[in-house]
């Protein structure tokens, strides 16, 4: 299979590319990525010389470049997005542009060039918050943040292209990923690297908000399965089944690094902060998917990865990232 991976220089996309190249000797990948602040070719250093891999710098909103690459592939997996909730609260425009309009540009080109399969990478955040129980794929969408609303808008376009034009689409909605190469603005890499630098860990509100954590390669395995075996037109939830509140996650990271809890700093809560995400993954399980990583072991491995790969995150934190956060959030 020849696959167009968009947003492949980001966290999950780069882990997905590595998985596919390792698993399928005959597959080829074109990685179309705009290289926003979150796109980083360091994430793919180990595969960049593989002749089955090609990087194209470009924006999914650019119809010209998208229509150049689309005829060369059999399938599309769209990871490209503005992905950070706090940034969407600071300024929603880029989110609507990429996550909604960019998705439309990809869909339109996929339709024109009769691509075999179009897989949209979505998120459990489109369902909104849930106090008890878990969302299934047919539940209504009730996004809370400009980020999750833009992702829901992308999903709606995907569903419309399937219904109206018969485009062979698929959607996965995963829970919170963690693992190597995650940009240090998300709670796992931010808290690990802050602790290593002797900086405070800014915990929002009372720290009781709950997320369901999935190790990134378990999500990538699920995406791979849905891409190959998913039923066209369907949506698949992919969750780790590891619900933890933020205080617990913070405590586990500090314990792993043998750092004191006094490094935690309670800060103002995120606006519109969703209390809990939870998804029912029966449908993906029936397709044959199950996460293979134990949460505690994967957390340890992840902490170790950031301890051993300071080259990767120190240059990110010393530049644009720090400046942005100082300007927008004072941290
Ligand atoms: P990320 O922010 O690490 O990476 C996003 C990538 O997309 C970057 O390489 C960036 O350069 C690229 N990109 C952004 N705008 C683009 C554009 N207009 N054209 C081309 N490339 C563009 O994100 P991530 O955490 O790897 O998430 C990947 C996808 O998975 C996103 O769609 C996100 O909504 C979804 N998702 C993420 C999580 C999570 O926990 N990280 C969970 C569920 C779903
Ligand atoms: O649920 C899937 C989503 O998970 C993805 O769709 C998003 O792309 C991804 O960013 C992630 O969103 P969250 O908002 O859940 O992730 P984040 O790491 O930003 O925050 C996780 C929790 O930690 C959340 O309750 C807010 C809290 N938090 C986060 C940061 C960055 C803090 O307490 N302090 C922080 O500094």
Coordinates of C-alpha atoms and ligand atoms in Angstrom, one line a residue:
X1 CA 0.0 0.0 0.0
X2 CA 1.1 3.6 -0.7
X3 CA -0.1 5.8 2.1
X4 CA -0.3 9.6 2.4
X5 CA 0.3 10.4 6.1
X6 CA -0.5 14.0 6.9
X7 CA 0.9 15.5 10.0
X8 CA 3.5 12.7 10.1
X9 CA 6.1 14.9 11.7
X10 CA 4.0 15.3 14.9
X11 CA 3.8 13.0 17.9
X12 CA 1.4 10.3 16.9
X13 CA 2.0 10.5 13.1
X14 CA 5.7 9.9 13.5
X15 CA 5.1 6.9 15.7
X16 CA 2.6 5.6 13.1
X17 CA 5.1 6.0 10.3
X18 CA 7.8 4.1 12.2
X19 CA 5.3 1.3 12.9
X20 CA 4.1 1.0 9.3
X21 CA 7.6 1.0 7.8
X22 CA 8.7 -1.6 10.3
X23 CA 5.7 -3.8 9.9
X24 CA 5.0 -3.8 6.2
X25 CA 8.2 -4.2 4.0
X26 CA 6.2 -3.3 0.8
X27 CA 4.4 -0.2 2.1
X28 CA 5.5 3.2 1.0
X29 CA 4.7 6.5 2.8
X30 CA 4.5 10.1 1.7
X31 CA 4.5 12.4 4.8
X32 CA 2.9 15.7 4.0
X33 CA 3.5 18.1 7.0
X34 CA 3.5 21.9 7.3
X35 CA 6.1 21.8 10.1
X36 CA 4.2 24.0 12.5
X37 CA 5.7 24.6 15.9
X38 CA 4.6 20.9 16.7
X39 CA 6.1 19.4 13.5
X40 CA 9.6 18.1 14.1
X41 CA 11.7 16.1 11.6
X42 CA 13.9 15.0 14.6
X43 CA 10.9 12.7 15.3
X44 CA 11.8 10.7 12.2
X45 CA 15.6 10.7 12.1
X46 CA 15.7 6.9 12.2
X47 CA 13.5 6.4 9.1
X48 CA 14.4 9.5 6.9
X49 CA 16.9 7.5 4.8
X50 CA 14.4 4.6 4.1
X51 CA 13.7 4.7 0.4
X52 CA 10.1 3.8 1.1
X53 CA 9.6 7.1 2.9
X54 CA 9.3 10.6 1.4
X55 CA 8.8 13.9 3.2
X56 CA 6.9 16.7 1.5
X57 CA 6.7 20.0 3.3
X58 CA 3.2 21.4 2.8
X59 CA -0.1 22.6 4.2
X60 CA -3.2 20.4 4.0
X61 CA -5.1 23.6 3.2
X62 CA -3.1 24.1 0.0
X63 CA -5.2 22.5 -2.7
X64 CA -2.3 22.5 -5.2
X65 CA 0.1 20.5 -3.2
X66 CA -2.6 18.1 -1.9
X67 CA -3.7 17.4 -5.5
X68 CA -0.1 16.7 -6.5
X69 CA 0.4 14.0 -3.9
X70 CA -3.0 12.5 -3.8
X71 CA -2.8 10.6 -7.2
X72 CA 0.3 8.9 -6.0
X73 CA -1.3 7.1 -3.1
X74 CA -3.9 4.3 -2.3
X75 CA -4.9 5.6 1.1
X76 CA -4.8 8.7 3.3
X77 CA -4.4 8.8 7.1
X78 CA -5.0 12.4 8.3
X79 CA -3.2 13.2 11.5
X80 CA -2.5 16.9 10.6
X81 CA -4.2 19.2 13.1
X82 CA -3.7 21.9 15.6
X83 CA -3.9 19.7 18.6
X84 CA -3.5 21.6 21.9
X85 CA -6.5 22.7 23.8
X86 CA -4.8 25.6 25.7
X87 CA -3.6 27.1 22.4
X88 CA -7.1 26.8 21.0
X89 CA -8.4 28.8 23.9
X90 CA -5.7 31.4 23.2
X91 CA -6.6 31.6 19.5
X92 CA -9.1 29.3 17.7
X93 CA -8.5 30.5 14.1
X94 CA -5.6 28.1 13.1
X95 CA -7.7 25.3 14.5
X96 CA -10.7 26.0 12.4
X97 CA -8.5 26.5 9.3
X98 CA -6.5 23.2 9.6
X99 CA -8.9 20.9 11.4
X100 CA -12.0 21.8 9.4
X101 CA -10.9 23.5 6.1
X102 CA -7.8 21.4 5.8
X103 CA -9.9 18.2 6.3
X104 CA -12.2 19.4 3.5
X105 CA -9.3 20.0 1.1
X106 CA -8.0 16.4 1.7
X107 CA -11.5 14.9 1.3
X108 CA -12.1 16.8 -1.9
X109 CA -8.8 15.7 -3.4
X110 CA -9.4 12.1 -2.2
X111 CA -12.8 12.1 -4.0
X112 CA -11.4 13.6 -7.2
X113 CA -8.6 11.0 -7.3
X114 CA -10.7 8.1 -6.1
X115 CA -8.5 7.2 -3.2
X116 CA -9.2 3.7 -1.8
X117 CA -9.4 4.5 1.9
X118 CA -9.5 7.8 3.8
X119 CA -8.9 7.5 7.5
X120 CA -9.5 10.6 9.8
X121 CA -7.7 10.7 13.1
X122 CA -10.1 12.1 15.6
X123 CA -10.4 12.3 19.3
X124 CA -12.6 11.3 22.3
X125 CA -12.9 15.0 23.0
X126 CA -15.5 15.4 20.4
X127 CA -18.1 13.7 22.7
X128 CA -17.3 16.2 25.5
X129 CA -17.1 15.4 29.2
X130 CA -18.9 12.5 30.9
X131 CA -19.3 12.1 34.7
X132 CA -20.3 8.4 34.6
X133 CA -20.2 5.7 32.0
X134 CA -18.5 5.8 28.6
X135 CA -19.4 7.1 25.2
X136 CA -20.0 4.9 22.2
X137 CA -19.5 5.9 18.6
X138 CA -23.2 6.7 18.1
X139 CA -23.4 9.2 21.0
X140 CA -24.0 12.8 20.1
X141 CA -21.1 15.2 19.8
X142 CA -20.8 17.9 22.4
X143 CA -17.4 19.4 22.1
X144 CA -16.4 22.0 24.8
X145 CA -13.2 23.7 23.5
X146 CA -12.4 25.4 20.2
X147 CA -10.0 22.5 19.6
X148 CA -12.6 19.8 20.1
X149 CA -15.2 21.7 18.2
X150 CA -12.8 22.0 15.2
X151 CA -12.1 18.3 15.4
X152 CA -15.9 17.6 15.5
X153 CA -16.3 19.8 12.4
X154 CA -13.7 17.7 10.6
X155 CA -15.5 14.5 11.5
X156 CA -18.8 15.9 10.2
X157 CA -17.2 16.7 6.9
X158 CA -15.8 13.2 6.7
X159 CA -19.2 11.6 7.4
X160 CA -20.8 13.9 4.8
X161 CA -18.3 12.9 2.1
X162 CA -19.1 9.3 2.8
X163 CA -22.9 9.8 2.8
X164 CA -23.0 12.2 -0.2
X165 CA -20.2 11.0 -2.5
X166 CA -19.6 7.5 -1.2
X167 CA -16.0 8.3 -0.3
X168 CA -14.6 5.2 1.5
X169 CA -14.0 6.9 4.8
X170 CA -13.1 5.7 8.3
X171 CA -12.7 7.6 11.6
X172 CA -10.8 6.7 14.8
X173 CA -11.4 8.5 18.0
X174 CA -8.7 7.9 20.6
X175 CA -8.2 8.8 24.2
X176 CA -5.1 10.7 25.5
X177 CA -1.9 9.4 24.1
X178 CA 1.5 9.4 25.9
X179 CA 5.0 8.2 24.9
X180 CA 8.1 9.3 23.1
X181 CA 8.3 12.4 20.8
X182 CA 5.3 14.2 22.4
X183 CA 5.6 18.0 22.2
X184 CA 6.4 19.3 25.7
X185 CA 3.2 21.3 26.1
X186 CA 1.0 18.3 26.9
X187 CA 0.9 17.2 30.5
X188 CA 3.1 14.1 30.3
X189 CA 6.2 15.6 28.6
X190 CA 5.7 19.0 30.2
X191 CA 5.6 17.6 33.7
X192 CA 8.5 15.1 33.1
X193 CA 10.8 17.7 31.6
X194 CA 9.9 20.5 34.0
X195 CA 10.7 18.1 36.9
X196 CA 14.1 17.3 35.2
X197 CA 14.8 21.0 34.9
X198 CA 13.8 21.8 38.5
X199 CA 10.8 23.8 37.4
X200 CA 7.3 23.7 38.9
X201 CA 4.6 21.4 37.6
X202 CA 1.5 23.6 36.9
X203 CA -1.5 21.5 37.8
X204 CA -4.8 23.1 36.7
X205 CA -7.6 23.5 39.3
X206 CA -7.8 20.8 42.0
X207 CA -6.2 18.2 39.7
X208 CA -9.2 15.8 39.9
X209 CA -9.9 15.9 36.1
X210 CA -9.8 12.4 34.6
X211 CA -8.3 11.3 31.3
X212 CA -8.0 7.8 29.8
X213 CA -4.4 7.2 28.9
X214 CA -3.2 5.1 26.0
X215 CA 0.4 4.3 25.0
X216 CA 1.0 5.8 21.6
X217 CA 2.0 2.6 19.8
X218 CA -1.2 0.9 21.0
X219 CA -3.2 3.7 19.3
X220 CA -1.0 3.3 16.2
X221 CA -1.8 -0.5 16.1
X222 CA -5.5 0.3 16.3
X223 CA -5.2 2.9 13.5
X224 CA -3.4 0.3 11.4
X225 CA -6.1 -2.3 12.0
X226 CA -8.9 0.1 11.2
X227 CA -7.1 1.2 8.1
X228 CA -6.8 -2.4 6.8
X229 CA -9.9 -4.1 8.3
X230 CA -12.3 -1.3 9.4
X231 CA -15.7 -1.3 7.8
X232 CA -16.1 1.7 5.4
X233 CA -18.2 4.5 6.8
X234 CA -17.6 3.5 10.4
X235 CA -16.1 5.2 13.4
X236 CA -14.0 3.3 16.0
X237 CA -13.2 4.4 19.5
X238 CA -9.6 3.5 20.6
X239 CA -9.0 4.0 24.4
X240 CA -6.4 2.7 26.7
X241 CA -8.7 1.8 29.6
X242 CA -6.4 3.6 32.0
X243 CA -8.5 6.3 33.6
X244 CA -6.5 8.4 36.1
X245 CA -6.9 11.8 37.5
X246 CA -4.2 14.5 36.9
X247 CA -3.0 14.4 40.6
X248 CA -2.4 10.7 40.3
X249 CA -0.5 11.1 37.0
X250 CA 1.6 13.9 38.5
X251 CA 2.4 11.9 41.6
X252 CA 3.5 8.9 39.5
X253 CA 5.8 11.0 37.4
X254 CA 7.4 12.6 40.5
X255 CA 7.8 9.2 42.1
X256 CA 9.4 7.8 39.1
X257 CA 11.9 10.7 39.0
X258 CA 12.3 10.5 42.8
X259 CA 11.2 14.2 43.1
X260 CA 9.2 15.8 45.8
X261 CA 5.5 16.7 45.6
X262 CA 6.4 20.3 46.5
X263 CA 7.3 20.7 42.9
X264 CA 3.5 20.8 42.1
X265 CA 2.1 24.3 41.7
X266 CA -1.7 24.7 41.7
X267 CA -2.6 27.2 39.0
X268 CA -5.8 28.6 37.6
X269 CA -8.0 26.1 35.9
X270 CA -8.3 25.8 32.1
X271 CA -11.4 27.6 30.8
X272 CA -14.2 25.1 30.1
X273 CA -12.0 22.3 31.4
X274 CA -13.7 19.0 30.6
X275 CA -13.9 16.9 33.8
X276 CA -13.7 13.4 32.4
X277 CA -13.3 11.6 29.1
X278 CA -14.3 7.9 28.8
X279 CA -15.0 5.8 25.7
X280 CA -16.4 2.4 25.1
X281 CA -14.0 0.5 22.7
X282 CA -16.0 -2.7 22.2
X283 CA -16.2 -2.0 18.4
X284 CA -12.4 -1.8 18.0
X285 CA -12.0 -4.9 20.2
X286 CA -14.5 -6.8 18.0
X287 CA -12.3 -5.9 15.0
X288 CA -9.4 -7.6 16.8
X289 CA -7.7 -4.7 18.6
X290 CA -6.5 -4.6 22.2
X291 CA -3.8 -2.5 23.8
X292 CA -0.7 -4.5 24.6
X293 CA 1.0 -2.1 27.1
X294 CA 0.6 -2.2 30.8
X295 CA 0.0 1.4 32.0
X296 CA 2.5 1.5 34.9
X297 CA 5.3 -0.1 32.7
X298 CA 4.6 2.3 29.8
X299 CA 4.7 5.3 32.1
X300 CA 8.1 4.2 33.4
X301 CA 9.4 3.7 29.9
X302 CA 8.1 7.1 28.8
X303 CA 9.7 8.8 31.8
X304 CA 13.0 7.0 30.9
X305 CA 12.7 8.1 27.3
X306 CA 12.6 11.8 28.3
X307 CA 15.4 11.3 30.8
X308 CA 17.6 9.7 28.0
X309 CA 16.6 12.0 25.2
X310 CA 17.3 15.5 26.5
X311 CA 18.8 16.3 23.0
X312 CA 15.2 16.0 21.6
X313 CA 13.3 18.2 24.1
X314 CA 15.9 20.7 25.4
X315 CA 16.2 22.6 22.1
X316 CA 12.4 22.8 21.9
X317 CA 12.0 24.2 25.3
X318 CA 14.8 26.6 25.0
X319 CA 13.2 28.4 22.1
X320 CA 9.8 29.2 20.7
X321 CA 7.9 27.0 23.2
X322 CA 9.2 28.8 26.2
X323 CA 8.6 32.2 24.7
X324 CA 5.0 31.3 23.7
X325 CA 4.1 30.1 27.1
X326 CA 5.7 33.0 28.9
X327 CA 3.6 35.4 26.7
X328 CA 0.3 33.5 26.9
X329 CA 0.3 31.7 30.2
X330 CA 3.2 33.1 32.2
X331 CA 4.8 29.7 32.8
Ligands
LIG1 P1 0.9 17.1 17.1 O1 0.5 18.5 17.5 O2 2.0 16.5 17.8 O3 1.2 17.0 15.5 C1 0.5 17.6 14.6 C2 1.2 17.6 13.3 O4 0.4 18.2 12.2 C3 2.5 18.4 13.3 O5 3.6 17.7 12.7 C4 2.2 19.6 12.5 O6 3.3 20.2 11.8 C5 1.2 19.1 11.5 N1 0.3 20.1 10.9 C6 -0.5 21.0 11.6 N2 -1.2 21.8 10.8 C7 -0.9 21.3 9.5 C8 -1.3 21.7 8.2 N3 -2.2 22.7 8.1 N4 -0.9 21.0 7.2 C9 0.0 20.0 7.3 N5 0.5 19.6 8.5 C10 0.0 20.3 9.6 O7 -0.4 16.2 17.3 P2 -0.6 14.7 17.8 O8 -0.7 14.7 19.3 O9 0.4 13.9 17.1 O10 -2.0 14.4 17.2 C11 -2.2 13.9 15.9 C12 -3.7 13.8 15.6 O11 -4.3 12.9 16.6 C13 -4.4 15.1 15.7 O12 -5.4 15.1 14.6 C14 -5.1 15.1 17.0 O13 -6.3 15.8 17.0 C15 -5.4 13.6 17.2 N6 -5.4 13.1 18.6 C16 -4.4 13.3 19.4 C17 -4.4 12.8 20.7 C18 -3.3 13.0 21.7 O14 -3.4 12.6 22.9 N7 -2.2 13.6 21.3 C19 -5.5 12.0 21.1 C20 -6.6 11.8 20.2 C21 -6.5 12.3 19.0
LIG2 O1 -8.4 13.2 24.8 C1 -7.6 13.3 23.6 C2 -7.0 14.6 23.6 O2 -5.9 14.6 24.6 C3 -6.4 15.0 22.2 O3 -7.5 15.1 21.3 C4 -5.6 16.3 22.3 O4 -5.0 16.6 21.1 C5 -4.5 16.2 23.4 O5 -3.9 17.4 23.5 C6 -5.1 15.8 24.7 O6 -6.0 16.8 25.3 P1 -6.0 17.2 26.8 O7 -6.4 18.6 27.0 O8 -6.7 16.1 27.6 O9 -4.4 17.0 27.1 P2 -3.3 17.9 28.0 O10 -2.1 17.1 28.1 O11 -3.3 19.3 27.5 O12 -4.0 17.9 29.4 C7 -4.3 16.7 30.1 C8 -4.9 17.1 31.4 O13 -3.9 17.7 32.2 C9 -6.1 18.0 31.4 O14 -7.0 17.7 32.3 C10 -5.4 19.4 31.7 C11 -4.3 19.0 32.6 N1 -3.1 19.9 32.6 C12 -2.5 20.1 31.4 C13 -1.4 20.9 31.2 C14 -0.8 21.1 29.9 C15 -2.6 20.5 33.7 O15 -3.1 20.3 34.8 N2 -1.5 21.3 33.6 C16 -0.9 21.5 32.4 O16 0.1 22.3 32.3

